């Protein structure tokens, strides 16, 4: 397998989608740390940075990081918040290009010199990650792993990632490569416990979901880490991001970004479940439900199976299913209009009301 160089041509649409999701999440994540009085320092790690931009000067992840940091200048200075940006590129030529580009970028961040530290490495990812792991354990982190292919995020790396406290992460993986190289013993040694038969039976567009489940199965029972996908399609190839967080606010923010990117399914840059066709597709006399309709039916059944249900239970059920609060509120509004639940005032289904400034509220089911 010869890795493609993504920087000698303009970034394709799928790369721009990946970078957009990364940047939007970073913009939502950083101010959470800045305004938290218990957090004094954040690490933003970009371990596969490339040269910093494509051939047309379109910003890659490292330059998007510096832009986001600069955009939060007033908050950083107000709260005297320190930020380490750790950037790595293994290939020597790209490292030199990256370093030159970031050296010029630093000039625009002189006003933050007391609080901003940019470190550029030229190392193999795993070597650098394990070297920095103990230091990362002590701080608020966002780690971006934009590998070119699949082989870097192996089980040992993944387990270290999910064991880091106060750490959100996002990694890219070429999911359809698994289907192409299932017979390659050299390739499969990176994933020795991957179910080859399951890969063979999985439709190409479902491959990223299958890889997501592979990683989910690695999470220890007691871990609070949750994983969510965003599948990216280019032609017949399937790629994708996997986002991970052990905090409901991180999950909430990522899901809002993903559903805003695609209001149809919140997890792909295309109609992964053919939801546009649901009105025409009849199965045994019934129309197939869309992803949102399936979730809302499940939530409705959960609510009606009880005597009462809390706003907190509904909120966490919504996140667990990979949905956003607005989808749940539609269910409650309909059940109220049908006279099936008692709902007075605001339902209080949000991160703030369910986790931060808790306002417990019960909805009584009318039998």
XYZ file of C-alpha atoms in Angstrom, residues 21-366:
346
model
C -15.708 19.075 11.401
C -12.354 19.238 13.188
C -12.263 23.038 13.226
C -15.885 23.444 14.302
C -15.410 21.049 17.187
C -12.201 22.795 18.243
C -14.084 26.106 18.266
C -16.692 24.597 20.572
C -14.180 22.773 22.779
C -11.587 25.472 23.510
C -13.805 28.065 25.288
C -15.120 25.331 27.612
C -11.617 24.994 29.040
C -10.830 28.704 29.009
C -13.780 29.737 31.197
C -13.506 26.779 33.586
C -11.789 28.002 36.740
C -10.480 24.488 37.482
C -8.630 24.269 34.156
C -5.525 26.398 33.657
C -3.894 24.762 30.642
C -5.005 22.948 27.491
C -3.079 20.795 25.047
C -4.145 20.709 21.409
C -2.320 17.859 19.674
C -2.115 17.374 15.911
C 0.085 14.324 15.381
C -0.223 13.978 11.569
C -0.048 17.612 10.540
C 1.332 17.540 6.982
C 2.937 20.719 5.608
C 0.139 22.897 6.994
C -1.755 23.692 3.803
C -2.484 22.381 0.316
C -0.917 23.574 -2.944
C -3.409 26.462 -3.127
C -2.762 27.667 0.386
C -5.999 26.248 1.829
C -5.361 25.745 5.526
C -4.841 22.275 6.930
C -5.350 21.317 10.569
C -2.283 23.045 12.122
C -3.102 26.424 10.606
C -6.741 26.041 11.576
C -5.594 25.466 15.160
C -3.574 28.686 15.236
C -6.498 30.562 13.670
C -8.912 29.284 16.323
C -6.489 30.170 19.132
C -6.086 33.671 17.711
C -9.864 34.087 17.443
C -10.187 33.462 21.197
C -7.501 36.012 22.112
C -9.748 38.164 24.313
C -10.943 35.182 26.372
C -7.428 33.755 26.723
C -6.082 37.077 28.014
C -9.068 37.650 30.300
C -8.731 34.257 32.002
C -4.918 34.030 31.667
C -5.376 30.629 30.076
C -2.338 28.750 28.773
C -2.391 26.668 25.586
C 0.163 24.206 24.281
C -0.190 23.357 20.595
C 1.739 20.169 19.836
C 2.193 19.550 16.119
C 3.983 16.628 14.491
C 4.957 15.606 10.964
C 7.106 12.538 10.403
C 8.213 13.177 6.795
C 11.256 15.423 6.777
C 10.350 17.588 3.770
C 6.810 18.194 4.986
C 8.151 18.896 8.477
C 10.448 21.606 7.106
C 7.565 23.135 5.130
C 5.344 22.986 8.208
C 7.952 24.534 10.476
C 8.572 27.407 8.064
C 4.840 28.025 7.716
C 4.258 27.970 11.474
C 7.258 30.185 12.172
C 5.609 32.878 10.073
C 2.275 32.174 11.754
C 3.788 32.753 15.211
C 4.380 36.395 14.355
C 0.626 36.939 14.331
C 0.352 35.403 17.801
C 2.999 37.503 19.565
C 0.273 39.155 21.613
C -0.351 35.724 23.206
C 3.303 34.823 23.777
C 2.837 34.637 27.554
C 0.046 32.075 27.240
C 0.645 30.323 23.926
C 3.299 27.694 23.233
C 3.692 26.062 19.809
C 5.941 22.998 19.551
C 6.670 21.291 16.218
C 8.032 17.736 16.137
C 9.529 15.535 13.429
C 8.854 12.107 14.959
C 7.114 8.810 14.461
C 3.637 9.160 15.940
C 3.691 6.286 18.435
C 7.108 7.172 19.750
C 6.054 10.774 20.360
C 2.659 9.873 21.802
C 4.040 7.481 24.399
C 6.702 10.023 25.295
C 4.060 12.657 26.007
C 1.372 10.430 27.483
C 2.135 11.023 31.168
C 2.120 14.796 30.686
C -1.177 14.674 28.796
C -2.728 12.824 31.725
C -2.572 15.965 33.832
C -4.355 18.414 31.554
C -7.351 19.252 29.368
C -6.658 17.812 25.892
C -8.000 17.621 22.373
C -6.123 15.132 20.194
C -6.498 15.001 16.415
C -5.098 11.927 14.633
C -5.382 12.457 10.906
C -3.563 9.314 9.819
C -3.166 8.533 6.124
C -4.661 5.027 6.064
C -5.528 2.771 8.998
C -2.513 1.284 10.749
C -1.613 3.889 13.385
C -4.662 3.697 15.684
C -4.082 0.168 16.919
C -5.564 -1.322 20.079
C -2.743 -0.157 22.357
C -3.005 3.436 21.113
C -6.794 3.414 21.332
C -6.774 2.142 24.927
C -4.270 4.812 25.922
C -6.473 7.478 24.323
C -9.624 6.471 26.157
C -7.736 6.248 29.457
C -6.596 9.870 29.298
C -8.804 11.934 31.630
C -10.386 15.180 30.376
C -9.451 14.261 26.822
C -11.523 14.428 23.652
C -10.135 12.955 20.473
C -10.935 12.631 16.805
C -9.238 10.252 14.419
C -9.511 9.568 10.712
C -9.513 6.096 9.214
C -9.799 4.729 5.668
C -12.514 2.222 6.476
C -12.933 0.691 3.016
C -9.261 -0.353 3.068
C -10.255 -3.157 5.453
C -12.451 -4.684 2.773
C -9.710 -4.417 0.179
C -6.959 -6.028 2.251
C -8.692 -8.675 4.344
C -6.536 -11.367 2.719
C -3.301 -9.476 3.320
C -1.650 -10.999 6.418
C 0.792 -8.122 6.706
C -2.092 -5.653 6.803
C -4.235 -7.640 9.226
C -1.448 -7.952 11.776
C -2.388 -4.437 12.856
C -5.901 -5.721 13.663
C -5.408 -9.398 14.551
C -8.840 -9.804 16.164
C -10.825 -8.186 13.360
C -13.686 -10.419 12.184
C -12.745 -11.028 8.549
C -16.006 -12.817 7.763
C -17.980 -9.863 9.071
C -15.948 -7.528 6.840
C -16.723 -9.685 3.805
C -20.458 -9.574 4.554
C -20.621 -5.844 5.269
C -21.808 -3.517 2.526
C -19.179 -0.977 1.467
C -21.153 2.035 2.704
C -21.531 0.371 6.128
C -17.793 -0.222 6.588
C -17.174 2.824 8.761
C -19.963 1.770 11.095
C -18.367 -1.669 11.333
C -14.995 -0.135 12.227
C -16.713 2.045 14.818
C -18.167 -1.071 16.458
C -14.718 -2.690 16.425
C -13.369 0.173 18.526
C -16.476 0.363 20.714
C -15.979 -3.280 21.636
C -12.520 -2.353 22.972
C -13.896 0.089 25.556
C -13.768 -1.345 29.106
C -17.120 -1.719 30.867
C -16.374 0.944 33.477
C -15.166 3.532 30.975
C -17.365 6.574 30.332
C -15.949 7.121 26.842
C -18.496 7.297 24.022
C -17.641 7.002 20.327
C -19.503 8.498 17.376
C -18.833 8.283 13.639
C -18.955 10.565 10.668
C -18.712 8.601 7.437
C -17.160 10.295 4.409
C -17.691 8.917 0.920
C -15.577 9.572 -2.165
C -16.673 7.589 -5.193
C -16.767 3.965 -4.044
C -14.355 4.542 -1.169
C -15.488 4.978 2.413
C -13.494 6.962 4.953
C -14.505 8.565 8.171
C -13.890 10.253 11.475
C -14.390 8.658 14.856
C -14.959 11.082 17.713
C -14.473 10.112 21.338
C -15.227 11.818 24.635
C -15.820 10.782 28.244
C -17.902 13.879 28.961
C -21.530 14.516 27.904
C -20.751 18.115 26.929
C -18.179 16.903 24.392
C -20.675 14.415 22.978
C -23.411 17.056 22.885
C -21.206 19.512 20.983
C -20.001 16.951 18.433
C -23.511 15.671 17.704
C -24.813 19.197 17.145
C -22.013 19.818 14.637
C -22.580 16.487 12.867
C -26.365 16.955 12.595
C -25.899 20.508 11.338
C -23.565 19.153 8.667
C -26.185 16.616 7.570
C -29.707 17.120 8.927
C -30.812 13.833 7.353
C -28.653 11.436 9.405
C -26.023 13.383 11.368
C -23.293 10.884 10.566
C -22.258 11.031 6.918
C -21.609 13.374 4.007
C -24.189 11.417 1.987
C -27.551 9.690 2.428
C -26.077 6.596 4.076
C -29.450 4.965 4.858
C -31.323 6.136 1.739
C -33.621 8.173 3.978
C -34.713 10.331 1.053
C -36.433 7.272 -0.357
C -38.363 6.288 2.767
C -41.623 7.802 1.558
C -41.525 5.621 -1.543
C -40.107 2.427 -0.016
C -42.841 0.153 1.249
C -41.849 -2.999 3.151
C -44.637 -5.533 3.788
C -47.231 -2.783 3.552
C -45.358 -0.369 5.848
C -43.098 2.523 4.941
C -39.525 2.126 6.145
C -38.733 4.662 8.853
C -35.947 7.212 8.505
C -33.151 7.344 11.077
C -34.832 10.191 12.957
C -38.217 8.449 12.872
C -36.695 5.216 14.207
C -35.139 7.057 17.128
C -38.324 8.964 17.892
C -40.322 5.734 17.847
C -37.831 4.126 20.258
C -37.984 7.139 22.583
C -41.775 7.197 22.479
C -41.926 3.496 23.360
C -39.441 4.015 26.203
C -41.484 6.866 27.674
C -44.816 5.074 27.401
C -43.392 1.917 28.994
C -42.971 3.780 32.303
C -45.132 5.493 34.901
C -42.855 8.518 34.825
C -39.578 9.509 33.216
C -37.055 12.262 33.983
C -35.542 14.892 31.752
C -32.099 13.469 32.619
C -32.994 9.961 31.435
C -34.340 11.342 28.154
C -31.247 13.507 27.652
C -28.773 10.662 28.092
C -30.878 8.279 25.993
C -30.778 10.883 23.222
C -26.979 11.168 23.339
C -26.520 7.409 23.569
C -28.528 6.994 20.363
C -26.423 9.639 18.575
C -29.203 12.207 18.318
C -29.720 15.820 19.323
C -32.175 17.236 21.821
C -34.461 18.793 19.206
C -35.400 15.280 18.036
C -36.478 14.375 21.587
C -38.405 17.582 22.119
C -40.533 16.776 19.061
C -41.557 13.495 20.717
C -42.497 15.165 24.001
C -44.479 17.863 22.204
C -46.452 15.250 20.280
C -47.119 13.092 23.361
C -48.360 16.160 25.207
C -50.695 17.116 22.347
C -52.059 13.551 22.350
C -52.712 13.740 26.114
C -50.260 10.927 26.911
C -47.901 12.803 29.250
C -48.128 15.654 31.721
C -45.729 18.367 30.564
C -45.784 21.808 32.128
C -43.312 24.550 31.357
C -39.950 23.918 29.744
C -38.888 20.237 29.592
C -35.341 21.120 30.773
C -33.658 18.705 28.378
C -30.193 20.157 27.795
C -26.640 19.741 29.045
C -26.982 22.683 31.415
C -30.256 21.498 32.964
C -29.309 17.804 33.094
C -25.599 17.920 33.985
C -24.285 21.341 34.958
C -26.974 23.241 36.864
C -29.215 20.236 37.369
C -32.953 20.896 37.362
C -34.532 17.481 37.719
C -37.971 17.213 36.170
C -40.321 14.237 35.861
C -42.950 13.668 33.190
C -45.888 11.578 34.328
C -47.309 9.159 31.767
C -51.100 9.185 31.462
